[in-house]
mmCIF file of C-alpha atoms in Angstrom:
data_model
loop_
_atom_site.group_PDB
_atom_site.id
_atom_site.type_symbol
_atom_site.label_atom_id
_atom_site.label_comp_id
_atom_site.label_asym_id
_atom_site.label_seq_id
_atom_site.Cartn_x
_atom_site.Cartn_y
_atom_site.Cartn_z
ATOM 1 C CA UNK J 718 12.566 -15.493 -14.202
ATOM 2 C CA UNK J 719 13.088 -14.022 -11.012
ATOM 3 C CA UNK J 720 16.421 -14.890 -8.890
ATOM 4 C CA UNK J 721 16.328 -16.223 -5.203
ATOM 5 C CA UNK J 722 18.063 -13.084 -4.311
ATOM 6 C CA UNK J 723 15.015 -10.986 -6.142
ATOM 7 C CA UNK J 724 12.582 -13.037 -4.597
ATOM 8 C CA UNK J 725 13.754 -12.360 -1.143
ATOM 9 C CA UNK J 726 14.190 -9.017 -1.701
ATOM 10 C CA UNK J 727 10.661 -8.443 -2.472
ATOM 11 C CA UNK J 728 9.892 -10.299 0.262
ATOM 12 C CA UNK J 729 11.883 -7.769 2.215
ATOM 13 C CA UNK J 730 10.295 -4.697 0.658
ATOM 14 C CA UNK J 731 6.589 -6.295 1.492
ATOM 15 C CA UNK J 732 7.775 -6.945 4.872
ATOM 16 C CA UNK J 733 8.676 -3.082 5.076
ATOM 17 C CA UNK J 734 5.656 -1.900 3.542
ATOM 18 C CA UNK J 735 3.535 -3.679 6.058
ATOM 19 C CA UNK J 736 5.125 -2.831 9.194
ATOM 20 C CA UNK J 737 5.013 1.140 8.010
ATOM 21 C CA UNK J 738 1.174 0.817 6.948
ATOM 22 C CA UNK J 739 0.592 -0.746 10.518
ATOM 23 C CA UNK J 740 2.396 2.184 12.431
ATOM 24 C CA UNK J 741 -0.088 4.587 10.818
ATOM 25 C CA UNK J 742 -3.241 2.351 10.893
ATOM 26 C CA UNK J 743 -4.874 3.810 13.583
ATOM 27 C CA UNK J 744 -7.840 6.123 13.488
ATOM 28 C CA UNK J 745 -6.344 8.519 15.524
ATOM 29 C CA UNK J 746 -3.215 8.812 12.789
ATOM 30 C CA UNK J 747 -5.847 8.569 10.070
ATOM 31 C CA UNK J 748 -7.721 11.669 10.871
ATOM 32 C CA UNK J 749 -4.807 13.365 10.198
ATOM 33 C CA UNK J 750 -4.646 14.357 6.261
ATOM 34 C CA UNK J 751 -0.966 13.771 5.770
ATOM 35 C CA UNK J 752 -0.907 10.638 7.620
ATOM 36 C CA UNK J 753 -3.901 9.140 5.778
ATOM 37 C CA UNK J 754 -2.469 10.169 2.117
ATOM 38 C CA UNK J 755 0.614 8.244 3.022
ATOM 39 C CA UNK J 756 -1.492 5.179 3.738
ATOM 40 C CA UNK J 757 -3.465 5.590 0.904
ATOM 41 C CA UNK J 758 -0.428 5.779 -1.380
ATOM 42 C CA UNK J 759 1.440 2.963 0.311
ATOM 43 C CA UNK J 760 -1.755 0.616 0.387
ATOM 44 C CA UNK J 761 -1.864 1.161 -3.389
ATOM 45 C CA UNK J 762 1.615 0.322 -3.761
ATOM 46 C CA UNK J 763 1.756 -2.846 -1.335
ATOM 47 C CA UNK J 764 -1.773 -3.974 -3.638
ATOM 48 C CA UNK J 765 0.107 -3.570 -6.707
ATOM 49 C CA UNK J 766 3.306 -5.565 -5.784
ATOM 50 C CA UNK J 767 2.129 -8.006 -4.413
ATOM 51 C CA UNK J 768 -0.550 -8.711 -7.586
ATOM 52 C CA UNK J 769 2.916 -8.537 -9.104
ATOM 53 C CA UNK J 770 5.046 -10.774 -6.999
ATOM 54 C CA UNK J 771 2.107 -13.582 -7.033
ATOM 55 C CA UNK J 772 1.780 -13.288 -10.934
ATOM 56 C CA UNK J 773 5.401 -13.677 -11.336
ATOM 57 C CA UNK J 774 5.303 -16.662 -8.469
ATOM 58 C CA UNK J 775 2.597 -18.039 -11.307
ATOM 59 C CA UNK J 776 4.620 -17.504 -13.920
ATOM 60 C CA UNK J 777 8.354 -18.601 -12.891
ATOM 61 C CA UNK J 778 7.882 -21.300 -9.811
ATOM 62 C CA UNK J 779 4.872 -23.368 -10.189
ATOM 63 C CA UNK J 780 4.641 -24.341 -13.278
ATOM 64 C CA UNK J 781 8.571 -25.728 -13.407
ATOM 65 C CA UNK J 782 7.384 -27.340 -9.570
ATOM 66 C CA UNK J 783 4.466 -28.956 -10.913
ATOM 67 C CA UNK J 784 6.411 -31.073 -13.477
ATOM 68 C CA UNK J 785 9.437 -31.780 -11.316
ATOM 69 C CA UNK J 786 10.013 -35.609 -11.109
ATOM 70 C CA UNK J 787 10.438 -35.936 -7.208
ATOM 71 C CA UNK J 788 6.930 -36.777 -5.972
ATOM 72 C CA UNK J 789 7.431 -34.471 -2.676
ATOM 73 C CA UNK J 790 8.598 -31.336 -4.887
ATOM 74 C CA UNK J 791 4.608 -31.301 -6.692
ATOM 75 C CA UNK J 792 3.235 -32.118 -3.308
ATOM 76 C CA UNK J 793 5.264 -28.742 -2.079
ATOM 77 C CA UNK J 794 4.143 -26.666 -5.318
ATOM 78 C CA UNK J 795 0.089 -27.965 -4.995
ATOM 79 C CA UNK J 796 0.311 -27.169 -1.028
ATOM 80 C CA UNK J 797 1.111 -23.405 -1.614
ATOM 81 C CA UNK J 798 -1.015 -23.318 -4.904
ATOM 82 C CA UNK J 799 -4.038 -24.627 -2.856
ATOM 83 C CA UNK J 800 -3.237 -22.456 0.129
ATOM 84 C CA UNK J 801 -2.548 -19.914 -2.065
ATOM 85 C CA UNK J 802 -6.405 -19.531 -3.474
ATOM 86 C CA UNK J 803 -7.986 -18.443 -0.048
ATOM 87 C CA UNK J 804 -5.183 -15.953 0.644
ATOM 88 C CA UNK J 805 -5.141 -14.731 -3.773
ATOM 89 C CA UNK J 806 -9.456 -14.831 -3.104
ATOM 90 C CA UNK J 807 -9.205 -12.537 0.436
ATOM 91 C CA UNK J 808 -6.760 -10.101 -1.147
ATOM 92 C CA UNK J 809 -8.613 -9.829 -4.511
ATOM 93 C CA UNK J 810 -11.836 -9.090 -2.750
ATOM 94 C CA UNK J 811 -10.365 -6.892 -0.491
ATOM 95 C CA UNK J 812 -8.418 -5.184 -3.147
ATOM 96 C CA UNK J 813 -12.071 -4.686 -5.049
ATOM 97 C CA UNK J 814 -13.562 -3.717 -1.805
ATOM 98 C CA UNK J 815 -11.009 -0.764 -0.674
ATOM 99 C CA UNK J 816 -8.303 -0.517 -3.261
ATOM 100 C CA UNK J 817 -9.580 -0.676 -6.264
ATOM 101 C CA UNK J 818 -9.732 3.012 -7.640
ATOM 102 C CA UNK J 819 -7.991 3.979 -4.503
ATOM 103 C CA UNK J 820 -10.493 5.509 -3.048
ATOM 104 C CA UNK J 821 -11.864 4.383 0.129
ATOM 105 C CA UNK J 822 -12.806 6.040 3.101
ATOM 106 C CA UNK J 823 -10.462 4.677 6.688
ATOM 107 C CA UNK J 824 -13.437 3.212 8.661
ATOM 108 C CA UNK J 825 -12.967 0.702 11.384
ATOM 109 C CA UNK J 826 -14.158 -2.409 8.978
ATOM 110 C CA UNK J 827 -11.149 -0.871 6.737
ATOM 111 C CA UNK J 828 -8.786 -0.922 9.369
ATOM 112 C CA UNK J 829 -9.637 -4.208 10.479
ATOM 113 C CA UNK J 830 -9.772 -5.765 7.401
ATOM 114 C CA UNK J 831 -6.238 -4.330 6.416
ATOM 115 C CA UNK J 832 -4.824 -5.967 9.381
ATOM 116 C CA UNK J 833 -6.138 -9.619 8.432
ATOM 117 C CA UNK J 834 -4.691 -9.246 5.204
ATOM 118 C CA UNK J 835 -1.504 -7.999 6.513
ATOM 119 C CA UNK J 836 -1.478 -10.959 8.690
ATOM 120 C CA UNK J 837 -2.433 -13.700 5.938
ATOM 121 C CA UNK J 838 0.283 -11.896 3.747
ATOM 122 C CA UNK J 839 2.828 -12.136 6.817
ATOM 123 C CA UNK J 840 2.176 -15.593 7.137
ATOM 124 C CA UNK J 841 2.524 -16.629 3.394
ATOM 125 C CA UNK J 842 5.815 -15.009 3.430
ATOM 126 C CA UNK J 843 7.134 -16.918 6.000
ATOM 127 C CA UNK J 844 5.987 -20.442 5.042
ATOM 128 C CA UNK J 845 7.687 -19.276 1.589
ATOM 129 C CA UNK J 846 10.642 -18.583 3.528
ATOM 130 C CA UNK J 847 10.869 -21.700 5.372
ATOM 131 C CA UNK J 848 9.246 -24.344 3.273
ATOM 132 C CA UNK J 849 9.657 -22.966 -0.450
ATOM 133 C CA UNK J 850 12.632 -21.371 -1.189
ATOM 134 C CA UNK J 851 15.061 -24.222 0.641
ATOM 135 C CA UNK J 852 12.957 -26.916 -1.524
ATOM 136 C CA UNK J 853 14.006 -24.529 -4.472
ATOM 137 C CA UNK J 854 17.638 -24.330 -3.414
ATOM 138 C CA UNK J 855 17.323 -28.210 -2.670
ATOM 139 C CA UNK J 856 16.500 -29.206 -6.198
ATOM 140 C CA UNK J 857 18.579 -26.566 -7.761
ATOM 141 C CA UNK J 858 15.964 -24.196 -9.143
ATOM 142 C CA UNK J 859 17.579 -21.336 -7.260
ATOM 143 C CA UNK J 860 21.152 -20.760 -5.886
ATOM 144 C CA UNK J 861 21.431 -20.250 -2.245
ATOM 145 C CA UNK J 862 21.629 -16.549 -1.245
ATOM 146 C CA UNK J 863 20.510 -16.353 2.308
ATOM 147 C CA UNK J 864 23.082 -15.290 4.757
ATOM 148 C CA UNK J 865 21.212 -15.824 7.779
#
């Protein structure tokens, strides 16, 4: 099981990947070879980890949130799990669609695409950040690491 500390650290190194990938997701950076190798390798990267970090999330938060005997704690764990399926059904079709063997070509759908699920990725981070990880601090499933 992962630590707060890991968890936010991956969370960190997501955050990263995405904000490089969206400096360099323009078609005028993509018609440069370089440029579009680098986004190819970093898109397969950032499709990898986070398959990872939700299979872990699977693994070592729900299932200990969805027998927890506070009422409000499950209601927490089904909310993400539930808003979870839309965001885990966009990225594995996308992820089919454009990542799959890693080879794709950079066409405007791509690009646009990319950016939605960089957004719905963004935005699951953050609700983690503010709604998840304090319950987990709350009912002692993680130890407090934040320093901000």
């Amino acid at each position: 099981m992962q630590t707060m500390k890991e968890y936010e650290s991956t969370h960190a190194e997501l955050r990263q990947m995405i904000e490089d990938l969206q400096s360099i997701m323009t078609p005028e950076h993509l018609k440069v070879r370089p440029n579009a190798k680098t986004a190819y390798e970093l898109l397969c990267d950032l499709g990898d980890k986070v398959k990872k970090h939700l299979a872990e999330e699977d693994r070592s938060i729900y299932p200990g949130l969805l027998i927890h005997e506070d009422p409000r704690v499950k209601s927490i764990a089904w909310g993400f799990i539930s808003g979870e399926k839309p965001l885990r059904k966009v990225f594995d079709d996308y992820y089919k669609k454009w990542l799959k063997d890693c080879d794709f070509n950079f066409t405007e759908g791509f690009v646009e695409e990319t950016r939605e699920v960089f957004d719905m990725l963004t935005q699951r981070m953050d609700r983690e950040e503010q709604v998840l990880f304090p319950k987990l601090v709350e009912i002692g499933m993680f130890q407090e690491t934040r320093t901000g």
